[in-house]
Structures are given as structure tokens and as C-alpha cells.
Coordinates of C-alpha atoms and ligand atoms in Angstrom, one line a residue:
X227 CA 9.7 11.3 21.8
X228 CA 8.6 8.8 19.1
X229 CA 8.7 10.2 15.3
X230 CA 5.6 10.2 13.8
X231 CA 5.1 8.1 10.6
X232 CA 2.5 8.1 7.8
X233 CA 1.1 5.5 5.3
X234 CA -2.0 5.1 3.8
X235 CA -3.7 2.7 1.0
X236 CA -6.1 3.9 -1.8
X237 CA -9.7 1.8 -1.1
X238 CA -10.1 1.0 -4.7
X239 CA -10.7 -3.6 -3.7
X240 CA -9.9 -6.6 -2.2
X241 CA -6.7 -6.4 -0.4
X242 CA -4.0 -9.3 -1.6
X243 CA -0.9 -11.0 -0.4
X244 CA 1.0 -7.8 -2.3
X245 CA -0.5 -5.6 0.6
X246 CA 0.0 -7.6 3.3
X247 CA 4.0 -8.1 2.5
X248 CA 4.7 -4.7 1.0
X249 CA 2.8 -2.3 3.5
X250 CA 0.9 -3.9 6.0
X251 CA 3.3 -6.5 8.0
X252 CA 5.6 -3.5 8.0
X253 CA 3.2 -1.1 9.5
X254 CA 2.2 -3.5 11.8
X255 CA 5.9 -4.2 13.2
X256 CA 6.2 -0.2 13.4
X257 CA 3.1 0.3 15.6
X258 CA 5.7 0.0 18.6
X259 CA 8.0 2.0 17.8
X260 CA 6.8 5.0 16.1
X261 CA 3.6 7.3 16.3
X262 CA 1.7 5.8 13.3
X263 CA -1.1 7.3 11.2
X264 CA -2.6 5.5 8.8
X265 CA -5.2 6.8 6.2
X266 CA -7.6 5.3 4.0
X267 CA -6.9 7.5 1.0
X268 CA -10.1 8.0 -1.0
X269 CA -9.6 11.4 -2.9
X270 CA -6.4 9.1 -4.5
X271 CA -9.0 6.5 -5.4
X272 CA -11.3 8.8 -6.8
X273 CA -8.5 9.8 -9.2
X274 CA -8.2 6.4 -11.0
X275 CA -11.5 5.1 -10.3
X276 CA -13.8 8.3 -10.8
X277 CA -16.2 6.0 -12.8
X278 CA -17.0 3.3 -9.8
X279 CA -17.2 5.8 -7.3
X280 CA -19.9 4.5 -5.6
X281 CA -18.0 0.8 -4.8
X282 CA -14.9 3.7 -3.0
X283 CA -17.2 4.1 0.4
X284 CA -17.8 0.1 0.6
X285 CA -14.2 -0.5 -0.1
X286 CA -13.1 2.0 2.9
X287 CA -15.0 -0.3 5.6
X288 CA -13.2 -3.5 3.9
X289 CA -10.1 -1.6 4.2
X290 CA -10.3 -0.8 7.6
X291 CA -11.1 -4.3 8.7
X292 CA -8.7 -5.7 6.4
X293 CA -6.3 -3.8 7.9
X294 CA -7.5 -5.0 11.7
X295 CA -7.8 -8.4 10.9
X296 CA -3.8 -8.9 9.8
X297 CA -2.9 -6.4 13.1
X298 CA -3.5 -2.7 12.5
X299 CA -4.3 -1.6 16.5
X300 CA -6.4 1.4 16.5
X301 CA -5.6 1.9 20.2
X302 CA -2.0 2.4 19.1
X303 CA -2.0 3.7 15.7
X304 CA -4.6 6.3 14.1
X305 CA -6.6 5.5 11.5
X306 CA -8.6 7.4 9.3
X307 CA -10.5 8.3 6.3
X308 CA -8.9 11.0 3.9
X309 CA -12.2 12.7 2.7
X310 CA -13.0 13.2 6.4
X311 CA -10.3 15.5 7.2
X312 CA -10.6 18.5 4.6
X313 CA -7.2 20.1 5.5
X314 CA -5.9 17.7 2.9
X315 CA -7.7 19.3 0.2
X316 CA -6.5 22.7 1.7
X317 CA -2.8 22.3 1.9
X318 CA -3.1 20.3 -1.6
X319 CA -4.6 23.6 -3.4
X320 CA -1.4 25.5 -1.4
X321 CA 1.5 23.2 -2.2
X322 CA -0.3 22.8 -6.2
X323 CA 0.4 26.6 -6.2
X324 CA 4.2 26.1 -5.8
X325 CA 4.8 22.9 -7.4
X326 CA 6.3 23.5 -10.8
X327 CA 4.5 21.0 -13.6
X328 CA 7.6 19.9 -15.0
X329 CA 8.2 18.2 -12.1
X330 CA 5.2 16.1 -12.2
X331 CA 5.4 15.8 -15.8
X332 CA 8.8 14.1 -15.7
X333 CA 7.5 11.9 -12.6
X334 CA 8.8 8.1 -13.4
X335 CA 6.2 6.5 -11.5
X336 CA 2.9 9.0 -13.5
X337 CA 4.5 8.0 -16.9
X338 CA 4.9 4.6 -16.2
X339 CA 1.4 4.4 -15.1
X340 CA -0.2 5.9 -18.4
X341 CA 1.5 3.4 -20.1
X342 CA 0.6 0.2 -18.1
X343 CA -2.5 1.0 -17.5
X344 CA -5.3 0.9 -20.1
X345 CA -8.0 -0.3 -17.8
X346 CA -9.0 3.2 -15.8
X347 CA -8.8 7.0 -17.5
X348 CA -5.3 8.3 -16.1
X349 CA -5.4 11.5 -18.4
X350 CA -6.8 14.1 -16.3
X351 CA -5.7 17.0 -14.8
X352 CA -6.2 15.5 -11.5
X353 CA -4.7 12.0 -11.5
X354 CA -1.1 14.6 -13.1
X355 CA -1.4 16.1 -9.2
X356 CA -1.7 12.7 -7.6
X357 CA 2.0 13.0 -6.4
X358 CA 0.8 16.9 -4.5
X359 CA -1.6 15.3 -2.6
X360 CA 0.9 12.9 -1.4
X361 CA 3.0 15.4 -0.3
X362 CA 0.2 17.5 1.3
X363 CA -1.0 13.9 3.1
X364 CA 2.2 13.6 4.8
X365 CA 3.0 17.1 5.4
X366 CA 0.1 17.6 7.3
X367 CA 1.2 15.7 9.6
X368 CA 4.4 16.6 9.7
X369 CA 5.5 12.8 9.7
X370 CA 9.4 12.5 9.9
X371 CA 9.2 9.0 8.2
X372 CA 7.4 7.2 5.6
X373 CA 7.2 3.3 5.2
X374 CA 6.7 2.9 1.6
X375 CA 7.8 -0.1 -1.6
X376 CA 10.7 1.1 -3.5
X377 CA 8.5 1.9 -6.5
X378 CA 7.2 4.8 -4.3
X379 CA 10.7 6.2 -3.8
X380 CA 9.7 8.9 -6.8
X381 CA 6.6 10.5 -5.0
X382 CA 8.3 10.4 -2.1
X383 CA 11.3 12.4 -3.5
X384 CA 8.7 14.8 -5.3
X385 CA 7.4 15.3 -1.7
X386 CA 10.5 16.2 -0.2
X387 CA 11.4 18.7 -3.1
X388 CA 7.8 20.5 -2.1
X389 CA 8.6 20.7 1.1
X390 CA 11.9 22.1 0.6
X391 CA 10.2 25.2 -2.1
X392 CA 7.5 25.6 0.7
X393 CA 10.4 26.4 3.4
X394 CA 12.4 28.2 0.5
X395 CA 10.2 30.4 -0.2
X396 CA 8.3 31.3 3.0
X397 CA 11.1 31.4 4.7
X398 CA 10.2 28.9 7.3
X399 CA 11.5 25.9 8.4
X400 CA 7.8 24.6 9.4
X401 CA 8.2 21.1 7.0
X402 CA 10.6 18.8 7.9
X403 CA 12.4 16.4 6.1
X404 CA 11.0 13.3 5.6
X405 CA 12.7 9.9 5.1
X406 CA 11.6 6.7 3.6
X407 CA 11.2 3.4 5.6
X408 CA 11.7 0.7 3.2
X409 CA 9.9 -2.3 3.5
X410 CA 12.0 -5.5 4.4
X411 CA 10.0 -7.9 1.9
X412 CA 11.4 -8.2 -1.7
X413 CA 8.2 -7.7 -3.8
X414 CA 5.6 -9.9 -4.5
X415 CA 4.7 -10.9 -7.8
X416 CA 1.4 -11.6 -9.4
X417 CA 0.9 -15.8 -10.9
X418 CA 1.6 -14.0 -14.1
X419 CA 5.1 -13.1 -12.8
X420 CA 4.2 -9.3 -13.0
X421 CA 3.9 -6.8 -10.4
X422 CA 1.1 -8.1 -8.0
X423 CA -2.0 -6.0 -8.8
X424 CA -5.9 -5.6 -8.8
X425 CA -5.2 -3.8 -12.1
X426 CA -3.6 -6.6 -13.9
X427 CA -5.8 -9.9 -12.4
X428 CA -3.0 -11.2 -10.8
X429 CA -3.1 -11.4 -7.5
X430 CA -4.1 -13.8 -4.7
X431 CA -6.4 -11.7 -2.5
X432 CA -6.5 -12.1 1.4
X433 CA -10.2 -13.3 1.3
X434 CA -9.9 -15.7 -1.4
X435 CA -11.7 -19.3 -0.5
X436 CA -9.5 -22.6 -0.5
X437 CA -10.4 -23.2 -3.6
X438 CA -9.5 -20.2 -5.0
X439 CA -6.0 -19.8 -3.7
X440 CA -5.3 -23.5 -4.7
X441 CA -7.0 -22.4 -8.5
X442 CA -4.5 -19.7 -8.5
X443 CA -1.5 -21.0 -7.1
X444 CA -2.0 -23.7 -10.0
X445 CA -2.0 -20.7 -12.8
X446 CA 1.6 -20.0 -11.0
X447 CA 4.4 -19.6 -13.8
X448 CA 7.7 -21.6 -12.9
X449 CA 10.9 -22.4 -14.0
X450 CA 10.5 -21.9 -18.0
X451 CA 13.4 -24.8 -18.7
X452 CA 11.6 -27.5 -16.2
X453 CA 9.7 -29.0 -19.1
X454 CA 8.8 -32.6 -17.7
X455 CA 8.6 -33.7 -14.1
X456 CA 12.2 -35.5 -14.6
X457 CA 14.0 -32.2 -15.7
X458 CA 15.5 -30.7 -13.2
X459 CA 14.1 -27.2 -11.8
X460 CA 16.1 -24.1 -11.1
X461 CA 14.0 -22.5 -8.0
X462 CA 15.6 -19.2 -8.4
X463 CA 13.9 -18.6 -11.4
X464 CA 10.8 -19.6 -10.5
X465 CA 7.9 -17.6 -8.7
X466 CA 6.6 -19.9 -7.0
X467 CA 9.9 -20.6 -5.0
X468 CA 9.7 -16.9 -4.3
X469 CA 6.7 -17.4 -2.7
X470 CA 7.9 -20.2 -0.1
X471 CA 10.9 -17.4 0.7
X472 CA 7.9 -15.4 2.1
X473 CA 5.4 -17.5 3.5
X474 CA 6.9 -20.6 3.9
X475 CA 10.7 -19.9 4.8
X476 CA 11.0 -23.3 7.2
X477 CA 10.5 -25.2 4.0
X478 CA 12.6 -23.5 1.3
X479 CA 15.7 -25.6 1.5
X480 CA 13.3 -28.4 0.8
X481 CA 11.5 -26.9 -2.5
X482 CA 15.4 -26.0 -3.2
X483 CA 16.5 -30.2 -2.9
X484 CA 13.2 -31.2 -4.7
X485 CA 13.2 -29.2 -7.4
X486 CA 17.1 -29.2 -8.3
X487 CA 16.8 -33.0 -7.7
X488 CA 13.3 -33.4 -9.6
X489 CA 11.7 -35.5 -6.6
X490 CA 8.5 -33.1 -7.3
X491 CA 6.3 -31.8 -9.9
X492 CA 5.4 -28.4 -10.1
X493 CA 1.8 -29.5 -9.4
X494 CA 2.6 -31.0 -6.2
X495 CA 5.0 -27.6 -5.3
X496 CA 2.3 -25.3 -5.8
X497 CA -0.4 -27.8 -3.9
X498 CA 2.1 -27.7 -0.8
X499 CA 1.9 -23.7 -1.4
X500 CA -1.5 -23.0 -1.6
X501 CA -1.8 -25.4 2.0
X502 CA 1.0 -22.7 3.1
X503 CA -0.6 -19.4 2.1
X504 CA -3.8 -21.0 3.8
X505 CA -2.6 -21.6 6.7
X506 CA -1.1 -17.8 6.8
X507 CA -4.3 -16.6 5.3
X508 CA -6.9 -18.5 7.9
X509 CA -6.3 -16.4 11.4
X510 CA -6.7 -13.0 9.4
X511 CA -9.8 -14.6 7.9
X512 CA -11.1 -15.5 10.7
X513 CA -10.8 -12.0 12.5
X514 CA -12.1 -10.4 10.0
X515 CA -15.5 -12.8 9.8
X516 CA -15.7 -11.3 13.3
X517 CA -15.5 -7.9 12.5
X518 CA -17.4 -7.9 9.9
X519 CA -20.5 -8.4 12.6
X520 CA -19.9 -5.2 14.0
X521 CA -19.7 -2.4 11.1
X522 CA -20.7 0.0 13.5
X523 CA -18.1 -0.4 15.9
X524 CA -15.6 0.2 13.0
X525 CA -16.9 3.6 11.5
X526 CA -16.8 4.6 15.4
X527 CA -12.9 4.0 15.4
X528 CA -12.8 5.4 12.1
X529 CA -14.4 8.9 13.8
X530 CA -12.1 8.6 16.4
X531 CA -8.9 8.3 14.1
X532 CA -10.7 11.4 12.3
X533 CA -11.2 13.2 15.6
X534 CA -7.2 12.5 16.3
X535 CA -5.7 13.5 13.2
X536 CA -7.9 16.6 12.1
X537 CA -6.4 17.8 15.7
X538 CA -2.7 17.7 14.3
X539 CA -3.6 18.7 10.1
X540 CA -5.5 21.5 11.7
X541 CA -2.8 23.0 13.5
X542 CA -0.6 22.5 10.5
X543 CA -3.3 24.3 8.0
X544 CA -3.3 27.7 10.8
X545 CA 0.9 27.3 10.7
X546 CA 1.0 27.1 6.5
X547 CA -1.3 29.9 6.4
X548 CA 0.2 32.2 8.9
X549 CA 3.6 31.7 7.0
X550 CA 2.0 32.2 3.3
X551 CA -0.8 34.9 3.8
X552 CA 0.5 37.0 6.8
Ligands
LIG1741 FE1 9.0 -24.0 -9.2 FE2 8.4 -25.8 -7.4 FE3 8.4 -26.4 -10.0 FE4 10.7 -26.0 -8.8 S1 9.2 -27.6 -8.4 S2 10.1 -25.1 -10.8 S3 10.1 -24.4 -7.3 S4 7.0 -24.9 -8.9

């Protein structure tokens, strides 16, 4: 019997290299090997983004075909909009009832947030529960591993924790423990060395033109002490050498020998980069210009994946409430 996983992605923009390294590569690899479900998490986007709600239901059809065009297989792997299976609202209100709000007030990840980020309202009563949902997203489907960033860790734990009150409590043993799949790729930074993110205009997005990757990779910050071409540059320092680890590993050992040497400028390093990322970027790019010509066959696997998993949170709704109410 495979385990079943879950993972999902809040539809709040444009999907960027961040994405693709830290979640979806690594969902992709695990299609084989486990029973994946994957949702499009729009209640969590409505949290942050409460006053753009209108660009959410766009953003879920980019999502979706985002997430085809770098190798998501709906024929393996179910796929789905949150909002369209309303047993995740109903097991959040039950597991909200349990969850002490200490715990979520001492959450790492909620504080950290309020203090990053001054672009979106975080301080409301909802976006404080954000981690509840979580746990009520992946209990639902009982999943027996998550594949998450190591700056998820926290939530994750906090979901665990639930699920161990819910079985203390009730007596039951009907929420198992869950486990976290850690993605293999170090995180990517942003060109302004900070975490990669929409919030902070940082990031290289998976539709960005030519031109713009080759604009950003420019912006790239590098080795601080490389202050003329002749100096010579310490790659492990420097961002951009990060980024050939990634995307270009055939050719780190040369960045490493022209850098340390100073046979190249950082201009020409991050040229040869952007020419890289391209070349990774240009077959997802071109999938997704196909998809995007048949919108209609996408919300149709997005019913299906709703069709699939409302079957299983269903069943896990009549089990919760059996155990709490009877
Ligand atoms: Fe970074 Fe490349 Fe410049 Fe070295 S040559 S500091 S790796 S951008």
C-alpha cells in the first residue's frame, strides 16, 4: 500500500524559481512513489490577501497549469481546489475548538510573519488560525507524510500536536501521525539575497520573458569583497554561485576556477546564468503556452481532483464526528 501524502500552495501569483525548487520538483519526484494530493489552497490565500480577492480565482487556473507545465500528472496525483471541498472548513471549526491559543500565539513562523511583513493585513483573527487549517487540510486526508521547506517545520509540528489532543481526548486513535518530507534543495534566495518571495520583489518568476530573467539576474548581489573584475571572487559567498549549484550543476567547478582566478566579471557570470535558467525555464514555458488554450479542459481535472478527494475528507468528517458528538 502506498502512504498518502499532502501539499498544497496558496494561489496568491506568479509562481517563481522558489516554487519550483522548494515544492514542486519534489512533488513531482514523489508522484511514483506515494499517493499524492495536492491542493490549491485558497481559504489560506484569502487570509493574507482578503483585499485582492477577486485576482485568488484567476490565480488558481495559473496554478494549476503552472503546476502541469513543470510535471504535476493529474492521472497520478489529485489535484484540487480547497474552497471546493467544504469538509475543510468543517474539521477546521472542530480542531479550532481544541487547539489551545497559546499555542498559536507562540507559533515561530505567525510571529515572524507579522514582523516581515508590512505589505498585507496579518492581524486578524483568522490569519492567527492559519496553522488549524493546515492541520485540518492534512488530517482530512489522513496523509501519513508531508513534503514541506524547513521553514514549515513549525505548522507542521502544531499539526501533529492537534492531532495528538484530538486522539487524547476522544479517545480514538482515528489521526495518525504525520511526518515531514523534507525537500532535497537548499533554499533559494531572492536577487536581494533574502528569502525568495512575491512579498518582497525578489524573485525570478517561471514566466518571466528573456529579458526579464537576464534584467534580474543582473540585479543579482555577489561576493561583497569582489570589487573590480581583477579581485578575486569567493563563490561561496555569492548568490549567484548558489544559483549554478541548482540549475547549472555541470558548470559549477567552472564559475568556482573563474571566479577564484578572476578570468570573469560578475556581468559575464550572471549573462551565462540567465542563458542557464532559460534554458530550464523554456520547456515548462512552452507547456504551459499549450495549456493555456484549453482552460476548460483544466477546471474539468480540477472537478475531477474535487470529485476524488471530497470522497476521502468526507469519510473523515462522518469518522470525527461520530467520535466527538456520539
Ligand atoms: Fe559571483 Fe560569478 Fe561574480 Fe564569482 S564571478 S562573485 S560567482 S557573480
Amino acid at each position: 500500500m502506498k502512504k498518502t501524502i499532502f501539499s498544497a500552495m496558496r494561489p496568491t501569483g506568479k509562481l517563481h524559481l522558489g516554487h519550483l525548487v522548494g515544492a514542486l520538483q519534489n512533488w513531482i519526484d514523489l508522484q511514483d512513489k506515494y499517493n499524492c494530493i495536492f491542493g490549491i489552497v485558497d481559504w489560506h490565500a484569502l487570509m493574507g490577501e482578503y483585499a485582492q480577492s477577486k485576482e485568488i480565482q484567476e490565480n488558481m487556473l495559473d496554478m494549476a497549469m503552472d503546476w502541469m507545465a513543470c510535471g504535476i500528472n493529474p492521472e497520478k496525483t489529485i489535484l484540487f481546489v480547497q474552497s471546493h471541498v467544504p469538509e475543510h472548513l468543517e474539521l477546521n471549526m472542530i480542531l479550532s475548538c481544541i487547539t489551545p491559543l497559546g499555542w498559536l500565539e507562540r507559533n515561530p513562523t505567525y510571529k515572524e510573519q507579522l514582523r516581515e511583513i508590512t505589505t498585507r493585513d496579518l492581524q486578524t483573527y483568522a490569519f492567527l488560525g492559519y496553522p488549524v487549517l493546515q492541520a485540518a487540510d492534512i488530517l482530512l486526508y489522513k496523509a501519513q507524510a508531508v513534503p514541506i521547506g524547513e521553514d514549515q517545520l513549525p505548522h507542521l509540528e502544531l499539526a501533529r500536536e492537534i492531532a495528538r489532543r484530538f486522539n487524547h481526548l476522544y479517545k480514538t486513535n482515528l489521526f495518525l501521525d504525520c511526518e515531514p518530507i523534507l525537500t532535497p534543495t537548499p533554499r533559494l534566495l531572492g536577487v536581494d539575497g533574502r528569502k525568495m518571495s512575491k512579498s518582497y520583489q525578489n524573485a525570478i518568476n517561471l514566466s518571466d520573458s528573456e529579458e526579464e530573467i537576464r534584467k534580474k539576474a543582473q540585479s543579482m548581489f555577489t561576493d561583497p569583497r569582489r570589487i573590480k573584475m581583477a579581485d578575486p571572487g569567493h563563490p561561496e559567498e555569492c548568490n549567484v554561485y548558489s544559483y549554478y549549484k541548482i540549475f547549472a550543476p555541470d558548470l559549477k567547478e567552472d564559475v568556482y576556477t573563474w571566479c577564484t582566478k578572476a578570468q570573469k566579471g560578475c556581468t559575464e557570470c550572471k549573462k551565462i546564468l540567465s542563458e542557464q535558467l532559460m534554458k530550464r525555464l523554456k520547456p515548462i514555458q512552452e507547456k504551459r503556452a499549450s495549456l493555456v488554450k484549453h482552460k476548460n479542459r483544466i477546471w474539468d481535472i480540477l472537478e475531477d481532483g474535487r470529485q476524488k478527494a471530497q470522497k476521502i475528507a468526507r469519510k473523515t468528517i462522518e469518522e470525527v464526528k461520530e467520535v466527538v458528538f456520539k
